[in-house]
Coordinates of C-alpha atoms and ligand atoms in Angstrom, one line a residue:
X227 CA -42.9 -4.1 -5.6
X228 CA -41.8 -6.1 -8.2
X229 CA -38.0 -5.5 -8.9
X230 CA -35.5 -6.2 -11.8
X231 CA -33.3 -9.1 -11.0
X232 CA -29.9 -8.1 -10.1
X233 CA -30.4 -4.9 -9.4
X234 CA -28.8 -2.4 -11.6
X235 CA -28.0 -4.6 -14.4
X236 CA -29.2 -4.0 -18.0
X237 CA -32.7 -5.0 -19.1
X238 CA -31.4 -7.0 -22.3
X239 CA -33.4 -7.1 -24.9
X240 CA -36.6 -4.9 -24.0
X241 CA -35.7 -1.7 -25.9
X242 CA -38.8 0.2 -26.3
X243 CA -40.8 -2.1 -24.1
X244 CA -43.5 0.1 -22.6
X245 CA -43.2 -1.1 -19.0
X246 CA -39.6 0.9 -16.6
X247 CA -38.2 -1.9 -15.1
X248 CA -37.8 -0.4 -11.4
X249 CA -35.7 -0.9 -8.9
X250 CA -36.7 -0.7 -5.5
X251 CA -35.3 1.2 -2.9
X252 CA -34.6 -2.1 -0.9
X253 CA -32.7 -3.6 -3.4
X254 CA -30.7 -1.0 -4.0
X255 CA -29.6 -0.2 -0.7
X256 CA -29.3 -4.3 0.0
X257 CA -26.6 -3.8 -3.0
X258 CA -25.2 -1.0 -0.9
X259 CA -25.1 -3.0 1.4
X260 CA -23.4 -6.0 -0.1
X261 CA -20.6 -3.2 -1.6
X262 CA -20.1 -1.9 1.6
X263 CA -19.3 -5.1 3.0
X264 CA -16.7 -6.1 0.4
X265 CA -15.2 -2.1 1.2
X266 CA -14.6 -2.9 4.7
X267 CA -13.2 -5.9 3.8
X268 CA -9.8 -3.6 1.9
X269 CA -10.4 -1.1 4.7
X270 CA -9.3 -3.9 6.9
X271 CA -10.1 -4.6 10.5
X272 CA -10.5 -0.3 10.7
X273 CA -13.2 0.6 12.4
X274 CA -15.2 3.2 10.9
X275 CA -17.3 4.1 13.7
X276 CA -14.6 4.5 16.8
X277 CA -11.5 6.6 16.9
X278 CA -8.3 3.6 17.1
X279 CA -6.8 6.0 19.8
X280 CA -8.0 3.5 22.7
X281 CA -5.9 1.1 21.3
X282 CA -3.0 2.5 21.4
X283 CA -0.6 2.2 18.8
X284 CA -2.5 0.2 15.8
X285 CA -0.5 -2.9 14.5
X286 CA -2.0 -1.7 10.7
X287 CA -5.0 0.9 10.0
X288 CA -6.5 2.9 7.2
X289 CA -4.6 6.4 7.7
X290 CA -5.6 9.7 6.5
X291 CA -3.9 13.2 6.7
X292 CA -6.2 16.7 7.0
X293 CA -4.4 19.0 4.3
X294 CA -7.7 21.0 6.0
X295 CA -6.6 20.8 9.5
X296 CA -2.7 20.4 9.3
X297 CA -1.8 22.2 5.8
X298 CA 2.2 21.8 4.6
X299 CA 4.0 24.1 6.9
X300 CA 2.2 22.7 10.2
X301 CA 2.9 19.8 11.7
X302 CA 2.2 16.2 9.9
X303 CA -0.6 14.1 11.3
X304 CA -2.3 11.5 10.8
X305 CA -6.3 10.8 11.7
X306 CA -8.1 7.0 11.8
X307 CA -10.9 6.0 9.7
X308 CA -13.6 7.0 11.9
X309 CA -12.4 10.3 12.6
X310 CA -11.9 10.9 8.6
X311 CA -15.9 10.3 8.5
X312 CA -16.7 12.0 11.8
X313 CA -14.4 14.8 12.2
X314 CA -13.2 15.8 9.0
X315 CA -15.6 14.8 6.7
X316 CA -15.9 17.8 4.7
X317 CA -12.1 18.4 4.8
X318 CA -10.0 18.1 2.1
X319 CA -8.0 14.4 3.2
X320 CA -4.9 12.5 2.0
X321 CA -5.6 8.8 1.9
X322 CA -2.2 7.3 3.0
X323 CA -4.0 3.5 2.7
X324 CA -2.5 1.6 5.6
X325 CA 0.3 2.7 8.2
X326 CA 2.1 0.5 11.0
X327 CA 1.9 1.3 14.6
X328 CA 0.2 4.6 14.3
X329 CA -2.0 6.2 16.7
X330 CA -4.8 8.8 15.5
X331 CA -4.1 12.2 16.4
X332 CA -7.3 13.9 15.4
X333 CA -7.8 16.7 17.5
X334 CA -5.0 16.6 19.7
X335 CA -2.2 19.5 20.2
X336 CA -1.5 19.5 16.3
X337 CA -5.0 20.3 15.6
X338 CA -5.2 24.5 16.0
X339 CA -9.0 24.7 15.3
X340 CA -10.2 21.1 15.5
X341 CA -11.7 18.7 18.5
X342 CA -12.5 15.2 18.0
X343 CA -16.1 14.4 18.6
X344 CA -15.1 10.7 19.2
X345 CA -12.0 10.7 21.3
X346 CA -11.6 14.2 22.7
X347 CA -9.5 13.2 25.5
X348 CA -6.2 12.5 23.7
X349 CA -2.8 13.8 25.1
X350 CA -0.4 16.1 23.7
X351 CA 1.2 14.0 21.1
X352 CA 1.6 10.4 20.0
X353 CA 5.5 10.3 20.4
X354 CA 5.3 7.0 18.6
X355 CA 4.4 7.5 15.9
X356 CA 6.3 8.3 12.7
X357 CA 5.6 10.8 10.1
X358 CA 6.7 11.4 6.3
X359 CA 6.1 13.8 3.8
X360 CA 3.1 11.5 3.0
X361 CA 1.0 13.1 5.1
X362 CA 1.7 16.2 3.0
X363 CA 0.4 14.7 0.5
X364 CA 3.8 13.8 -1.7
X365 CA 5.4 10.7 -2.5
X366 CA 8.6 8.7 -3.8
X367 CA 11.7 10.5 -4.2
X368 CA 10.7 12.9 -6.0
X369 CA 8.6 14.3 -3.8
X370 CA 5.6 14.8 -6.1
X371 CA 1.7 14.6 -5.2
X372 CA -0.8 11.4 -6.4
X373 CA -2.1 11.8 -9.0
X374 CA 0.3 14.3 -10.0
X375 CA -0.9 16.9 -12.9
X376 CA 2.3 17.6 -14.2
X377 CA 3.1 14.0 -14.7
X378 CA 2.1 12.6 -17.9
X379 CA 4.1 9.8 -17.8
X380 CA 1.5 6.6 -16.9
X381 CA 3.3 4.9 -13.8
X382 CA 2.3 2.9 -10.9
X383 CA 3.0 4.0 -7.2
X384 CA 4.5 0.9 -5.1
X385 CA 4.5 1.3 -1.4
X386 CA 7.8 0.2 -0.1
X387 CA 7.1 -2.3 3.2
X388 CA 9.9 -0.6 5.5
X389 CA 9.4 2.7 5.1
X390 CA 5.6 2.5 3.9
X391 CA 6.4 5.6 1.2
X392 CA 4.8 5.5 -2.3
X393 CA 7.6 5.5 -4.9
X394 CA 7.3 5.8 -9.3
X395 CA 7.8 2.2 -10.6
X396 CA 10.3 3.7 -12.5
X397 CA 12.1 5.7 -9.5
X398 CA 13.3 2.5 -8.0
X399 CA 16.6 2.1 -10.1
X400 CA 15.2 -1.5 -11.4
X401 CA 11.9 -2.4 -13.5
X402 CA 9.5 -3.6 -11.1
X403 CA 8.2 -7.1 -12.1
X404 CA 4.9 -7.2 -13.0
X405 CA 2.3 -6.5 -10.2
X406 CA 1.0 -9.9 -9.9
X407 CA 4.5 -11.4 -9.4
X408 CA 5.3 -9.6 -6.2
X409 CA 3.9 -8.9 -3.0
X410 CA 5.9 -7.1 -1.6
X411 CA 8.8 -3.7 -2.2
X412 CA 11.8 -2.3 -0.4
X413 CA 12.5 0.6 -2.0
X414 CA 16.5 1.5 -2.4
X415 CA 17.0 3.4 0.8
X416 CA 15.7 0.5 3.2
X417 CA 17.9 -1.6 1.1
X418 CA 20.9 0.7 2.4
X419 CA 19.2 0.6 5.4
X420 CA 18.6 -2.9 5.9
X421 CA 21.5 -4.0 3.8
X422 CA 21.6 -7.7 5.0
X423 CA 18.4 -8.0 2.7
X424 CA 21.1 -8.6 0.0
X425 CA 22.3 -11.4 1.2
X426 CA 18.3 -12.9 0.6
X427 CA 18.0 -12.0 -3.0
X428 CA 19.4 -14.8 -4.9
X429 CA 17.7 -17.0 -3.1
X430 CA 14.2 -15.3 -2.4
X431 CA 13.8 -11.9 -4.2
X432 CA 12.0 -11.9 -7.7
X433 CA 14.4 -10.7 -10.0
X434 CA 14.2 -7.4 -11.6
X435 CA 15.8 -5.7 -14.6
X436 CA 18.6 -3.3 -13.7
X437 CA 18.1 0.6 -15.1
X438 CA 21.6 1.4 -15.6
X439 CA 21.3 4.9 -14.5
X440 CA 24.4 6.9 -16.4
X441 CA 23.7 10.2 -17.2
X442 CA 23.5 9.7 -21.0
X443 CA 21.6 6.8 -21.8
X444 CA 18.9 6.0 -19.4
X445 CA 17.2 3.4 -21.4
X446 CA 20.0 0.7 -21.4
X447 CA 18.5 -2.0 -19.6
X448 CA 20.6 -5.1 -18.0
X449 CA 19.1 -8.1 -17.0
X450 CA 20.8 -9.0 -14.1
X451 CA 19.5 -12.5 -13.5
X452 CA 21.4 -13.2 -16.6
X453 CA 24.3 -11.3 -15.2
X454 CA 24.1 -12.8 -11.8
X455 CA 24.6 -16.5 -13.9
X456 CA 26.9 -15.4 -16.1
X457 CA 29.2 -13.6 -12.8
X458 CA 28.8 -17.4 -11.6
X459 CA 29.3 -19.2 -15.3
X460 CA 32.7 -17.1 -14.9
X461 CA 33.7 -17.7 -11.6
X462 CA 33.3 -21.1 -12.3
X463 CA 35.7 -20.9 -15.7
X464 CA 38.3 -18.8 -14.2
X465 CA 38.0 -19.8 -10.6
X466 CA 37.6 -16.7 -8.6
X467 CA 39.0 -13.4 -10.1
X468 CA 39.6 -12.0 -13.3
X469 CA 39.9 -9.6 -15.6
X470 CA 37.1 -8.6 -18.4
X471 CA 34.5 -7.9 -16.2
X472 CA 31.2 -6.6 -17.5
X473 CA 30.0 -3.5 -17.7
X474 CA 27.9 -4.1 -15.0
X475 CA 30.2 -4.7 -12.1
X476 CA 30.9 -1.3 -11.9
X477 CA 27.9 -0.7 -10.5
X478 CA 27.8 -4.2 -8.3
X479 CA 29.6 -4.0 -4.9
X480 CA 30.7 -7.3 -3.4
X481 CA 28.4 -7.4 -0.5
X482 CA 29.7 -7.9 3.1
X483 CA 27.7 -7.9 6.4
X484 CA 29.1 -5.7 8.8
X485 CA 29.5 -8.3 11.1
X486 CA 28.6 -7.5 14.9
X487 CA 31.6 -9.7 16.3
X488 CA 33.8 -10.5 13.4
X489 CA 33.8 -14.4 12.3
X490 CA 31.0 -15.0 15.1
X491 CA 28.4 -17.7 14.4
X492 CA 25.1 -17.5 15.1
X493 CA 24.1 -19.5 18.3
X494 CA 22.9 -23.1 16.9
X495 CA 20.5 -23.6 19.5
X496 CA 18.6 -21.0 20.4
X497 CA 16.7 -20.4 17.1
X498 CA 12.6 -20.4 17.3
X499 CA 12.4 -22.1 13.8
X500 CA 13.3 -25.8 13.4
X501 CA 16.8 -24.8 11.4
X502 CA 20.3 -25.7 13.7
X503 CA 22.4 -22.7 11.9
X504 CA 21.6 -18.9 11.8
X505 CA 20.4 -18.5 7.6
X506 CA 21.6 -15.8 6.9
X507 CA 24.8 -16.5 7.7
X508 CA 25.0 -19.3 5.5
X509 CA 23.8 -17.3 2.8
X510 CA 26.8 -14.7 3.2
X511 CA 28.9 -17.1 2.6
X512 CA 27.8 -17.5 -1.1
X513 CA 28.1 -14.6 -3.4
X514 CA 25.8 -11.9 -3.0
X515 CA 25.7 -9.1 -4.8
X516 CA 24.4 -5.0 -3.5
X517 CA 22.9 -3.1 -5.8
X518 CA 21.5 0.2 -6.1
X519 CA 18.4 -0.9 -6.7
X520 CA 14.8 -1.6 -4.9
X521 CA 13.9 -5.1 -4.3
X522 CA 10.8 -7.0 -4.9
X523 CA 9.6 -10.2 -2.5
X524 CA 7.2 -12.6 -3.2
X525 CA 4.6 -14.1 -0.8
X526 CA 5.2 -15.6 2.4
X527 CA 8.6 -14.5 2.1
X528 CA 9.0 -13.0 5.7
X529 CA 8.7 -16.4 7.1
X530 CA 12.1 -17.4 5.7
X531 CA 14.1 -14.9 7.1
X532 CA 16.2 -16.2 10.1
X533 CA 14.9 -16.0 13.7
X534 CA 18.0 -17.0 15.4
X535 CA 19.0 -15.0 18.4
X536 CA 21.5 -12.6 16.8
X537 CA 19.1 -11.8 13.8
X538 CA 16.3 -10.8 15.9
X539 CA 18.5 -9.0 18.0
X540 CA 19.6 -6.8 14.7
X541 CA 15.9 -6.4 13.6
X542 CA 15.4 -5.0 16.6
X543 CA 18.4 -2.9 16.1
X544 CA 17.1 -1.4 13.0
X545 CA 13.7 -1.3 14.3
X546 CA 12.5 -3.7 11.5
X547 CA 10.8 -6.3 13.9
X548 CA 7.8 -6.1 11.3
X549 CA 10.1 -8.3 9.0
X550 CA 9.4 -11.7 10.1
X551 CA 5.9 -11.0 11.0
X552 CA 3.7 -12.7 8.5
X553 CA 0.6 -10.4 10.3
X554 CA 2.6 -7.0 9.5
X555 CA 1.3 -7.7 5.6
X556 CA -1.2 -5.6 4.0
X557 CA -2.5 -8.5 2.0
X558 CA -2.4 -10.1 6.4
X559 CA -4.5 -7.1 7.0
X560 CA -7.2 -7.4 4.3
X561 CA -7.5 -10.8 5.1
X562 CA -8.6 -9.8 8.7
X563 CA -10.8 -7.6 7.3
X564 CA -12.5 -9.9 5.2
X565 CA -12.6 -12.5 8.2
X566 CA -14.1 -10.3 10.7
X567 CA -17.2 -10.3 8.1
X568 CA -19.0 -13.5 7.2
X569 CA -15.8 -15.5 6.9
X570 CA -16.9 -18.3 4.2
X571 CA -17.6 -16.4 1.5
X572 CA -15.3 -16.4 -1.5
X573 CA -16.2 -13.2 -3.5
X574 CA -15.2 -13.1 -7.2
X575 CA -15.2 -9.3 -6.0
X576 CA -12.3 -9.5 -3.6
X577 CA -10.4 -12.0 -6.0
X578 CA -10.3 -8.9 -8.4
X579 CA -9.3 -6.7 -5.8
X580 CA -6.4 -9.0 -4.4
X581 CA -5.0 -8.7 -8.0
X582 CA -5.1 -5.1 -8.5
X583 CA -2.4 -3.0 -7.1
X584 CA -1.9 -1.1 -3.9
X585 CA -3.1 2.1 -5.5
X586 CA -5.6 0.9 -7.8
X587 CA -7.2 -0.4 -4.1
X588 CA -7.1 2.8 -3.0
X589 CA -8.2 4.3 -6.0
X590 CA -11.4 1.8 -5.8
X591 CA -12.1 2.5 -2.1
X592 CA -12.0 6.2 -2.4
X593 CA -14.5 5.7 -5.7
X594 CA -16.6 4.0 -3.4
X595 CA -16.9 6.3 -0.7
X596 CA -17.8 9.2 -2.6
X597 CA -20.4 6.7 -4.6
X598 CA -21.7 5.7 -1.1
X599 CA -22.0 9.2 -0.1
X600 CA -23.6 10.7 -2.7
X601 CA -25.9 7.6 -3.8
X602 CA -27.3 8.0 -0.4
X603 CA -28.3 11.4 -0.5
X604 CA -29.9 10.8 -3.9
X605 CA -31.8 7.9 -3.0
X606 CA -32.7 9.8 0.5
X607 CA -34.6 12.3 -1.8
X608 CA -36.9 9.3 -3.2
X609 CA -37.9 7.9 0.2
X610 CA -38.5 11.0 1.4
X611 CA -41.2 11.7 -1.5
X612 CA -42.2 8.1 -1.4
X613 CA -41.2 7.5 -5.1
X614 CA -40.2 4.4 -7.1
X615 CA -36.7 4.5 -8.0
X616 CA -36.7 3.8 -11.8
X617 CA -33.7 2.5 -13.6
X618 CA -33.2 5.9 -15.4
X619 CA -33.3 7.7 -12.4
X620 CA -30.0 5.1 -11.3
X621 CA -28.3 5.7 -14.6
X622 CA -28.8 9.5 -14.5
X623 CA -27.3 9.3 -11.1
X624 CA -24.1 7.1 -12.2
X625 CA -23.9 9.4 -15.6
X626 CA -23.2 12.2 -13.3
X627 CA -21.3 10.6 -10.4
X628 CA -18.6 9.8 -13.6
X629 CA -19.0 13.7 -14.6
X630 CA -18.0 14.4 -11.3
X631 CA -15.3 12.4 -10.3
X632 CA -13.8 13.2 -14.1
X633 CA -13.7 16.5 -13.0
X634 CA -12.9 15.9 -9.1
X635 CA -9.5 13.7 -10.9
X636 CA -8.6 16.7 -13.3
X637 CA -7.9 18.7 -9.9
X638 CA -4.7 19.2 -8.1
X639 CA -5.5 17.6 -4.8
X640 CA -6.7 13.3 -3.8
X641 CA -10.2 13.6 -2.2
X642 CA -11.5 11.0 -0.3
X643 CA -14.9 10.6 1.3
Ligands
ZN503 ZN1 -9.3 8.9 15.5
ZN504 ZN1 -9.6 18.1 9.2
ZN505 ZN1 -11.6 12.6 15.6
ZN506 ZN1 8.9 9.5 -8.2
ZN507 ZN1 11.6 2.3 2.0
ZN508 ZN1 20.4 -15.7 11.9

């Protein structure tokens, strides 16, 4: 069987020739084949054939919630990738993308009417794990499904790395930068939570642009690098204190650590990195400045947070370990995905996809499993009758794949696979 080159890809330039350029059924699913391989690669090191519960806890797995299975008003779980194919595949799911630490519940004593067909032999309940209203399905602070029909206002969803919830670019109290100059978001409540983040932000955040919040004008915008320089050009002039300050201070809190043992220093020995002194420490003595605000991190910036002994003993205090682990990324996590393929191959397909955003990802991989599932059935009708698949027959199928899925968007609920 003679094939078109490239598979799906236009036949430039015979319009009206006589002969169908035809696809065969081989090359097609060798395509699928190829796509499903670059899917994996965001789904991560997830298995999509065995339940994760034998492993325990998982360091970072695709997550789903059954709105099926465990509706609002019953108790929040969440199910593994394998068990969202095999044991809930007709049920309507939440994709949560990735979750820390989690281990699948499917079937277990949350699940009234359900058993797992991979891993029936769970116990009771994972008491590790940690559940948000996520897994009903809303997100950010205002507690609003994705997508969400009454929202018309077009706004990215930013997962925030502590507490792993979605949140509105613009309910973050700052302007995020733009997508491709983070990696990473702590949303404002981690902030308060892990407040000696603060003292990191001159030095490693990306800076953002302040919202300034007051009730009557919401669209005043501060840029507070500026302000930051010019609190500094100030201090410099006047030598500590004064009077006239701007508008902004109000809403700037002179940051101090609540110190564990007041005037302490961090041990100068015992450190795993190759730096004498405790960092953060040093950086508290500078100026730093607490905001109300989210913060946004670039790359690699977990590995220059301290390690001394009384840092790690506070990350372990606020159960933030995860911080200075490099591994605990999502872009670490799609990277092992991608590795446990063919390693070598750099794909101008996964370049695209390391650019997009966390939801657009998402977005893509649920697209693709409902294109998987329902290409395959189609095609399964040609081998079944022996036919050629003919181009038109493709493009009638793609034509009302997009039908659907316009129509599957325009409703209330996220499906996935
Ligand atoms: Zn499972
Ligand atoms: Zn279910
Ligand atoms: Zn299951
Ligand atoms: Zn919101
Ligand atoms: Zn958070
Ligand atoms: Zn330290």
């Amino acid at each position: 069987m003679e094939a078109a080159a490239g598979g799906a890809e236009p036949a430039g330039g015979c319009a009206g020739a006589p002969e169908e350029p035809v696809v065969s059924l081989a090359d097609v699913l060798a395509e699928n084949e190829e796509l499903e391989k670059e899917a994996r690669a965001v789904l991560g090191g997830s298995d999509h054939e065995r339940c994760s519960y034998s492993q325990g806890a998982v360091k970072r797995q695709a997550l789903y919630a059954c709105s099926t299975c465990t509706p609002p008003g019953e108790e929040p779980a969440g199910i593994c990738l394998a068990c969202s194919y095999e044991c809930h595949g007709t049920h309507k799911l939440f994709e949560l993308y990735t979750k820390r630490n989690f281990r699948c519940d499917c079937g277990n004593s949350k699940f009234k009417n359900l058993q797992c067909k991979l891993f029936p032999e769970k116990g009771k309940v994972n008491s590790g794990n940690k559940y948000n209203h996520n897994f009903y399905g809303l997100y950010c602070v205002c507690k609003r499904p994705y997508p969400d029909p009454e929202d018309e206002i077009p706004d990215e969803m930013i997962q925030c790395i502590v507490c792993e919830d979605w949140f509105h670019g613009r309910h973050l109290g700052a302007v995020p930068p733009e997508s491709g100059d983070f990696h990473e978001m702590v949303c404002q409540a981690c902030m308060n939570c892990c407040a000696f983040l603060w003292a990191y932000t001159s030095q490693l955040a990306v800076p953002t642009v302040t919202k300034v919040t007051s009730l009557d004008d919401e669209r005043i915008v501060l840029n507070v690098k500026e302000t930051e320089e010019q609190n500094r050009e100030i201090k410099k002039e006047s030598g500590g204190d004064h009077q006239g300050k701007i508008k902004e201070e109000e809403q700037v809190e002179q940051y101090n650590e609540p110190s564990t043992s007041s005037g302490s220093k961090c041990p100068e020995t015992v450190t795993k990195s190759d730096e004498p002194v405790c960092k953060l420490r040093e950086l508290q003595t500078k100026q730093c400045l607490k905001k109300d605000t989210a913060t946004f991190w670039p790359s690699n910036w977990r590995s220059k947070l301290c390690t001394c002994k009384d840092c790690l003993k506070m990350y372990s205090e606020l159960d933030v370990q995860f911080l200075i682990d490099e591994c605990d990324t999502v872009l670490a996590y799609e990277n092992k995905g991608t590795s446990d393929q063919e390693t070598d191959r750099r794909d101008p397909l996964m370049d695209t996809l390391n650019s997009m955003n966390r939801v657009q990802q998402v977005e893509l991989i649920c697209e693709y499993n409902d294109l998987k599932t329902e290409l395959t059935d189609y095609l399964r009708r040609f081998a079944d009758e022996g036919t050629v698949v003919k181009r038109e027959d493709i493009q009638q199928f793609f034509e009302e794949f997009q039908s659907r899925k316009r129509r599957r968007t325009n409703r209330m609920q996220y499906y996935c696979s």
